[in-house]
């Protein structure tokens, strides 16, 4: 279990990062004066239980759980938060209602007890802006990055961005949907906004450097895709480009989706 912590003027952020087996995915807990906001609920049930236990240890109610996008590593652990209000963008909620139960049932036979016993889907709509204990949360809907639709959350007063999987920190990227050009364009726009803190979706960090770092990786991935005839060639090229990066399991997860 790995947590990082940062204290701001009227809230704190606790970030949990899972193990390699859990794809180094992050859950962020925003602690306001009287409440908690949990952003993403992990992939593996053990990781979700650790996030939930940590949140309970803060002795404040969970006001809302937010699912940023429909990829399973960000929501399979939601069953541990059953009974909480689960929020998602209308488009993300629609995607999950269409495909998430099938994805859960497809993965359950080979993941077994590593994931929960049921798929718990969002029951609330994530609005463009909301306030909790005086903290102003602004929600952006971005398209065609790591996922087709994704929610990014900004706390403008601190120039803080919860970037979800638009940004990774020294973890190999999941690029299966292959929106590389649009993803790079979004990263350039975000960098121009000069955020002071950026929390990525994989690999713990609060540095805005993760935006540039992710952009660089995507550019190299694009070159590797053009120069590779098979996934093995692509994977070898990216491991050579980033020998110190974690997330080799996540990199290999691209194998069944990339076309050559």
Coordinates of C-alpha atoms in Angstrom, one line a residue, residues 9-159:
X9 CA -5.7 25.7 2.5
X10 CA -9.2 24.2 3.0
X11 CA -8.7 20.5 1.9
X12 CA -6.1 17.7 1.8
X13 CA -5.4 15.1 -0.8
X14 CA -4.5 11.5 -0.1
X15 CA -3.4 9.4 -3.1
X16 CA -3.3 5.6 -3.0
X17 CA -1.2 3.8 -5.7
X18 CA -1.7 0.1 -6.2
X19 CA 0.9 -2.6 -7.0
X20 CA 2.1 -3.7 -10.4
X21 CA -0.6 -6.4 -10.4
X22 CA -3.2 -3.6 -10.0
X23 CA -1.6 -1.6 -12.8
X24 CA -0.2 1.1 -10.5
X25 CA -3.7 2.8 -10.7
X26 CA -4.4 5.7 -8.4
X27 CA -7.4 6.5 -6.1
X28 CA -7.5 10.1 -4.8
X29 CA -9.3 11.0 -1.6
X30 CA -10.1 14.7 -1.2
X31 CA -10.6 15.5 2.4
X32 CA -12.6 18.6 3.1
X33 CA -13.5 20.0 6.6
X34 CA -16.4 17.6 7.1
X35 CA -16.5 15.2 4.1
X36 CA -14.5 13.0 1.7
X37 CA -14.6 12.7 -2.0
X38 CA -13.1 9.5 -3.4
X39 CA -12.0 9.6 -7.1
X40 CA -11.8 6.1 -8.7
X41 CA -12.0 2.9 -6.8
X42 CA -9.2 0.6 -8.0
X43 CA -9.1 -2.6 -10.0
X44 CA -8.4 -5.3 -7.4
X45 CA -10.6 -5.8 -4.4
X46 CA -7.7 -5.9 -2.0
X47 CA -6.6 -2.4 -3.2
X48 CA -10.2 -1.1 -3.0
X49 CA -10.5 -2.4 0.6
X50 CA -7.3 -0.6 1.6
X51 CA -8.6 2.7 0.1
X52 CA -11.9 2.2 1.8
X53 CA -10.3 1.4 5.2
X54 CA -8.1 4.4 4.9
X55 CA -11.1 6.6 4.1
X56 CA -13.0 5.2 7.1
X57 CA -10.0 5.9 9.3
X58 CA -10.3 9.6 8.5
X59 CA -13.6 9.6 10.4
X60 CA -15.6 11.6 7.9
X61 CA -18.4 10.5 5.7
X62 CA -17.8 9.8 2.0
X63 CA -19.9 12.5 0.3
X64 CA -19.4 11.0 -3.1
X65 CA -17.4 8.5 -5.1
X66 CA -16.5 9.6 -8.6
X67 CA -15.6 7.3 -11.5
X68 CA -13.6 9.2 -14.0
X69 CA -14.0 6.8 -16.9
X70 CA -15.2 3.3 -17.9
X71 CA -11.9 1.3 -17.9
X72 CA -12.2 -1.5 -15.4
X73 CA -9.0 -0.6 -13.5
X74 CA -10.8 2.5 -12.2
X75 CA -14.1 1.0 -11.1
X76 CA -14.0 -2.8 -10.5
X77 CA -13.4 -2.0 -6.8
X78 CA -16.6 0.0 -6.5
X79 CA -18.4 -2.9 -4.9
X80 CA -16.4 -2.2 -1.8
X81 CA -18.0 1.3 -1.7
X82 CA -21.5 -0.2 -2.2
X83 CA -24.0 2.1 -0.4
X84 CA -22.1 5.2 -1.3
X85 CA -23.4 7.6 -3.9
X86 CA -21.4 6.8 -7.1
X87 CA -21.1 9.7 -9.6
X88 CA -20.0 9.7 -13.2
X89 CA -20.4 12.0 -16.3
X90 CA -23.6 11.2 -18.2
X91 CA -21.5 9.8 -21.1
X92 CA -19.4 7.6 -18.8
X93 CA -22.5 6.4 -16.9
X94 CA -24.1 5.5 -20.3
X95 CA -20.9 3.6 -21.4
X96 CA -20.8 1.7 -18.1
X97 CA -24.5 0.8 -18.2
X98 CA -24.0 -0.5 -21.7
X99 CA -20.7 -2.5 -21.4
X100 CA -19.5 -2.6 -17.8
X101 CA -21.5 -5.6 -16.5
X102 CA -20.4 -7.6 -19.5
X103 CA -16.8 -6.6 -18.9
X104 CA -17.0 -7.6 -15.2
X105 CA -18.6 -10.9 -16.1
X106 CA -15.9 -11.6 -18.7
X107 CA -13.1 -10.9 -16.3
X108 CA -14.6 -12.6 -13.2
X109 CA -13.8 -16.2 -14.3
X110 CA -10.0 -15.7 -14.6
X111 CA -9.6 -13.0 -12.0
X112 CA -11.8 -14.8 -9.4
X113 CA -11.5 -13.3 -5.9
X114 CA -9.0 -10.7 -7.1
X115 CA -12.0 -8.6 -8.0
X116 CA -15.4 -8.1 -6.3
X117 CA -18.4 -10.3 -6.5
X118 CA -20.6 -7.8 -8.5
X119 CA -20.5 -4.8 -10.8
X120 CA -21.6 -1.7 -9.0
X121 CA -22.4 1.1 -11.4
X122 CA -22.8 4.9 -10.9
X123 CA -26.2 6.0 -9.6
X124 CA -25.7 9.7 -9.8
X125 CA -24.8 12.2 -12.5
X126 CA -21.5 14.1 -12.1
X127 CA -22.3 17.8 -12.7
X128 CA -19.9 20.3 -14.3
X129 CA -19.3 22.1 -11.0
X130 CA -20.0 21.3 -7.3
X131 CA -19.1 22.6 -3.9
X132 CA -18.3 20.6 -0.7
X133 CA -17.4 22.5 2.5
X134 CA -16.5 25.5 0.5
X135 CA -14.2 23.7 -1.9
X136 CA -15.1 24.3 -5.6
X137 CA -14.7 21.3 -7.8
X138 CA -14.9 21.9 -11.6
X139 CA -15.4 18.9 -13.9
X140 CA -14.1 18.8 -17.5
X141 CA -15.2 16.2 -20.0
X142 CA -12.4 15.3 -22.4
X143 CA -12.7 13.1 -25.4
X144 CA -10.4 10.7 -27.3
X145 CA -7.4 10.5 -24.9
X146 CA -6.6 7.2 -23.1
X147 CA -10.4 6.6 -23.1
X148 CA -13.1 7.8 -25.4
X149 CA -14.7 9.9 -22.5
X150 CA -13.0 10.9 -19.3
X151 CA -13.7 13.3 -16.4
X152 CA -10.9 15.6 -15.2
X153 CA -11.4 17.5 -12.0
X154 CA -10.0 20.9 -11.2
X155 CA -9.7 22.7 -7.9
X156 CA -9.0 26.2 -9.4
X157 CA -8.1 27.9 -6.1
X158 CA -5.0 25.8 -5.8
X159 CA -4.3 25.3 -9.6

